[in-house]
Short mmCIF file of N, CA and C in Angstrom, two decimals:
data_model
loop_
_atom_site.label_atom_id
_atom_site.label_comp_id
_atom_site.label_asym_id
_atom_site.label_seq_id
_atom_site.Cartn_x
_atom_site.Cartn_y
_atom_site.Cartn_z
N ASN G 1 -12.31 9.19 0.89
CA ASN G 1 -12.04 7.85 -0.08
C ASN G 1 -10.65 7.52 -0.40
N VAL G 2 -10.26 6.54 -0.21
CA VAL G 2 -8.91 6.14 -0.25
C VAL G 2 -8.49 5.90 -2.02
N PRO G 3 -7.59 6.55 -2.18
CA PRO G 3 -7.01 6.70 -3.59
C PRO G 3 -6.99 5.00 -4.32
N SER G 4 -6.99 4.78 -5.46
CA SER G 4 -7.02 3.77 -6.17
C SER G 4 -5.42 3.38 -6.37
N LEU G 5 -5.29 2.24 -6.40
CA LEU G 5 -3.86 1.72 -6.62
C LEU G 5 -3.83 1.64 -8.53
N LEU G 6 -4.88 2.04 -9.01
CA LEU G 6 -4.46 1.69 -10.54
C LEU G 6 -3.35 2.96 -10.97
N GLY G 7 -2.40 2.15 -11.67
CA GLY G 7 -1.52 3.01 -12.25
C GLY G 7 -0.24 3.51 -11.40
N VAL G 8 -0.24 2.67 -10.10
CA VAL G 8 0.82 3.44 -9.57
C VAL G 8 2.42 2.82 -9.81
N GLY G 9 2.12 1.90 -10.53
CA GLY G 9 3.41 1.11 -11.15
C GLY G 9 4.05 2.41 -12.35
N ARG G 10 3.22 3.16 -12.29
CA ARG G 10 3.67 4.23 -13.75
C ARG G 10 4.65 5.32 -13.12
N GLY G 11 4.66 5.92 -11.74
CA GLY G 11 5.60 6.50 -11.21
C GLY G 11 5.66 7.24 -10.03
N ALA G 12 6.43 7.39 -9.42
CA ALA G 12 6.78 8.47 -8.13
C ALA G 12 6.52 9.77 -8.56
N PRO G 13 6.32 10.33 -7.61
CA PRO G 13 6.31 10.04 -5.92
C PRO G 13 5.30 9.64 -5.36
N PHE G 14 5.12 9.09 -4.03
CA PHE G 14 4.10 8.39 -3.03
C PHE G 14 3.94 9.50 -2.12
N LEU G 15 2.75 9.15 -1.71
CA LEU G 15 1.91 9.75 -0.43
C LEU G 15 1.53 11.37 -0.98
N HIS G 16 0.94 12.04 -0.09
CA HIS G 16 0.35 13.04 -0.36
C HIS G 16 1.35 14.21 -0.52
N ASN G 17 2.50 14.07 -0.23
CA ASN G 17 3.36 15.09 -0.45
C ASN G 17 4.33 14.60 -1.08
N GLY G 18 4.33 13.36 -1.73
CA GLY G 18 5.48 13.22 -2.40
C GLY G 18 6.83 12.48 -1.61
N ALA G 19 6.62 12.45 -0.42
CA ALA G 19 7.78 11.75 0.60
C ALA G 19 8.46 10.80 -0.10
N ALA G 20 7.90 9.82 -0.54
CA ALA G 20 8.52 8.35 -0.77
C ALA G 20 8.51 8.31 -2.21
N GLU G 21 10.16 8.45 -2.69
CA GLU G 21 10.25 8.13 -3.98
C GLU G 21 10.01 7.00 -4.80
N THR G 22 10.04 5.70 -4.04
CA THR G 22 9.75 4.71 -4.70
C THR G 22 8.90 3.83 -3.58
N LEU G 23 8.29 2.81 -4.49
CA LEU G 23 7.55 1.83 -3.41
C LEU G 23 8.36 0.88 -2.53
N GLU G 24 9.72 0.65 -2.79
CA GLU G 24 10.48 0.20 -1.84
C GLU G 24 10.69 0.84 -0.71
N GLU G 25 10.84 2.16 -0.87
CA GLU G 25 11.07 3.16 0.22
C GLU G 25 9.68 3.31 1.13
N LEU G 26 8.62 3.26 0.30
CA LEU G 26 6.87 3.57 1.06
C LEU G 26 6.91 2.32 1.80
N LEU G 27 7.27 1.17 1.19
CA LEU G 27 7.05 -0.08 1.69
C LEU G 27 8.01 -0.83 2.89
N ASP G 28 9.07 -0.12 3.02
CA ASP G 28 10.12 -0.61 3.91
C ASP G 28 9.74 -0.84 5.26
N PRO G 29 9.67 -1.85 5.96
CA PRO G 29 9.06 -2.24 7.42
C PRO G 29 9.79 -1.71 8.31
N ASN G 30 11.49 -1.24 8.03
CA ASN G 30 12.15 -0.82 8.85
C ASN G 30 12.43 0.67 8.54
N GLY G 31 11.51 1.48 7.49
CA GLY G 31 11.81 2.81 6.86
C GLY G 31 10.75 3.77 7.57
N GLU G 32 11.13 5.07 6.95
CA GLU G 32 10.49 6.19 7.32
C GLU G 32 9.01 6.25 7.75
N PHE G 33 8.36 5.54 6.77
CA PHE G 33 7.03 5.25 6.68
C PHE G 33 6.12 4.23 7.69
N THR G 34 7.07 4.01 8.51
CA THR G 34 6.02 2.57 9.18
C THR G 34 4.93 2.92 10.04
N ALA G 35 4.61 4.09 10.17
CA ALA G 35 3.26 4.43 10.82
C ALA G 35 2.18 4.02 9.56
N HIS G 36 2.27 4.55 8.39
CA HIS G 36 1.54 4.17 7.24
C HIS G 36 1.40 2.43 7.06
N LEU G 37 2.34 2.18 7.19
CA LEU G 37 2.30 0.51 7.12
C LEU G 37 1.61 -0.13 7.92
N ARG G 38 1.55 0.34 9.26
CA ARG G 38 0.92 -0.29 10.34
C ARG G 38 -0.05 0.18 11.07
N ALA G 39 -0.67 1.17 9.99
CA ALA G 39 -2.20 1.70 10.36
C ALA G 39 -3.24 0.55 10.38
N GLY G 40 -4.07 0.30 11.34
CA GLY G 40 -4.80 -0.67 10.99
C GLY G 40 -4.31 -2.18 10.97
N ASN G 41 -3.07 -2.44 11.09
CA ASN G 41 -2.34 -3.81 10.98
C ASN G 41 -0.91 -3.46 11.96
N GLN G 42 -0.90 -3.74 13.04
CA GLN G 42 0.61 -3.35 14.04
C GLN G 42 1.22 -4.53 13.75
N VAL G 43 0.97 -5.57 13.09
CA VAL G 43 2.00 -6.56 13.06
C VAL G 43 2.54 -7.12 11.61
N PHE G 44 2.43 -6.03 10.65
CA PHE G 44 2.94 -5.83 9.26
C PHE G 44 4.30 -6.03 9.24
N ALA G 45 4.83 -7.16 8.74
CA ALA G 45 6.08 -7.37 8.73
C ALA G 45 6.63 -8.62 7.64
N PRO G 46 6.07 -7.66 6.45
CA PRO G 46 6.78 -9.02 5.61
C PRO G 46 8.21 -9.45 5.29
N SER G 47 8.35 -10.75 5.05
CA SER G 47 9.53 -11.02 4.40
C SER G 47 10.08 -10.34 3.26
N GLU G 48 11.46 -10.52 3.08
CA GLU G 48 11.80 -9.72 1.66
C GLU G 48 11.13 -10.22 0.35
N GLN G 49 10.87 -11.44 0.65
CA GLN G 49 10.22 -12.15 -0.62
C GLN G 49 8.81 -11.61 -0.95
N GLU G 50 8.14 -11.39 0.27
CA GLU G 50 6.64 -11.05 0.24
C GLU G 50 6.88 -9.41 -0.17
N LEU G 51 7.50 -8.86 0.55
CA LEU G 51 7.66 -7.49 0.20
C LEU G 51 7.95 -7.34 -1.37
N THR G 52 9.12 -7.81 -2.20
CA THR G 52 9.44 -8.04 -3.57
C THR G 52 7.80 -8.51 -4.23
N ASP G 53 7.11 -9.55 -4.00
CA ASP G 53 5.93 -9.96 -4.63
C ASP G 53 4.98 -8.51 -4.32
N LEU G 54 4.90 -8.10 -3.23
CA LEU G 54 3.90 -7.15 -3.12
C LEU G 54 3.94 -6.04 -3.87
N ILE G 55 5.36 -5.47 -4.10
CA ILE G 55 5.83 -4.43 -4.96
C ILE G 55 5.43 -4.69 -6.38
N ALA G 56 6.02 -6.09 -6.78
CA ALA G 56 5.71 -6.59 -8.26
C ALA G 56 4.23 -6.50 -8.76
N PHE G 57 3.19 -6.84 -7.37
CA PHE G 57 1.80 -6.93 -7.77
C PHE G 57 1.53 -5.80 -8.12
N VAL G 58 1.56 -4.71 -6.96
CA VAL G 58 1.00 -3.38 -7.16
C VAL G 58 1.43 -2.74 -8.40
N GLN G 59 2.56 -3.05 -8.88
CA GLN G 59 3.16 -2.37 -10.36
C GLN G 59 2.28 -2.74 -11.57
N THR G 60 1.72 -4.18 -11.13
CA THR G 60 0.92 -4.66 -12.29
C THR G 60 -0.60 -4.02 -12.23
N ILE G 61 -1.08 -3.26 -11.28
CA ILE G 61 -2.32 -2.95 -11.35
C ILE G 61 -2.66 -1.74 -12.40
N ASP G 62 -3.39 -1.94 -13.23
CA ASP G 62 -3.71 -0.88 -14.44
C ASP G 62 -5.02 -1.15 -14.81
N ASP G 63 -5.34 -0.27 -15.87
CA ASP G 63 -6.86 -0.33 -16.77
C ASP G 63 -6.99 -1.89 -17.13
N ASP G 64 -6.27 -2.65 -17.39
CA ASP G 64 -6.83 -4.17 -17.49
C ASP G 64 -7.01 -4.95 -16.42
N THR G 65 -6.86 -4.37 -15.20
CA THR G 65 -6.86 -5.40 -14.09
C THR G 65 -8.14 -5.60 -14.12
N GLU G 66 -8.59 -6.84 -13.60
CA GLU G 66 -10.03 -6.98 -13.42
C GLU G 66 -10.53 -6.76 -11.95
N THR G 67 -11.69 -6.15 -12.04
CA THR G 67 -12.17 -5.87 -10.66
C THR G 67 -12.79 -6.91 -9.97
N PHE G 68 -12.92 -6.75 -8.68
CA PHE G 68 -13.56 -8.24 -7.58
C PHE G 68 -14.05 -7.35 -6.57
N ALA G 69 -15.43 -8.33 -6.06
CA ALA G 69 -16.16 -7.82 -5.41
C ALA G 69 -15.38 -8.07 -3.76
N ILE G 70 -15.79 -6.83 -2.94
CA ILE G 70 -15.11 -6.76 -1.60
C ILE G 70 -16.36 -6.94 -0.77
N ASP G 71 -16.05 -7.97 0.11
CA ASP G 71 -17.21 -8.17 1.38
C ASP G 71 -17.70 -6.97 1.95
N PRO G 72 -18.89 -6.40 2.11
CA PRO G 72 -19.55 -5.72 2.63
C PRO G 72 -19.23 -5.28 4.06
N ASP G 73 -19.08 -6.52 4.45
CA ASP G 73 -18.65 -6.58 6.32
C ASP G 73 -17.00 -6.18 6.55
N GLN G 74 -16.60 -6.39 5.74
CA GLN G 74 -14.75 -5.92 5.61
C GLN G 74 -14.44 -4.70 6.19
N ASP G 75 -13.86 -4.68 7.43
CA ASP G 75 -13.34 -3.01 7.82
C ASP G 75 -12.12 -2.78 7.41
N PHE G 76 -12.12 -1.99 6.19
CA PHE G 76 -11.00 -1.47 5.40
C PHE G 76 -10.47 -0.07 6.04
N CYS G 77 -11.07 0.36 6.64
CA CYS G 77 -10.82 1.41 7.38
C CYS G 77 -11.21 1.70 8.72
N PRO G 78 -10.42 0.93 9.90
CA PRO G 78 -10.77 0.97 11.19
C PRO G 78 -11.06 2.10 12.09
N SER G 79 -11.55 2.32 12.75
CA SER G 79 -11.93 3.50 13.69
C SER G 79 -10.48 3.73 14.44
N ASN G 80 -9.94 2.83 14.60
CA ASN G 80 -8.39 2.84 15.54
C ASN G 80 -7.20 3.31 14.97
N VAL G 81 -7.40 3.33 13.58
CA VAL G 81 -6.16 4.04 12.58
C VAL G 81 -5.63 5.14 13.49
N PRO G 82 -4.27 5.62 13.62
CA PRO G 82 -3.87 6.52 14.43
C PRO G 82 -3.78 7.98 13.23
N GLN G 83 -4.25 9.15 13.82
CA GLN G 83 -4.52 10.03 12.91
C GLN G 83 -2.98 10.75 12.45
#
């Protein structure tokens, strides 16, 4: 089970061991956690603005966020993700 993003904006640290102290550190495409970013998406290379927008969006996900349906054919956890 993938953990929910619900409440991520309330604080750090991030990752199972708390290794990322901020979302900026976690999502830095040139940073320490690039293997996590590229898992299932080898071309993850957001612009600075896209990264800023992504972080701002993730920080808004809370109990008031409306849920939406996911296409059952969508492969969110591909088998080729490095372990």
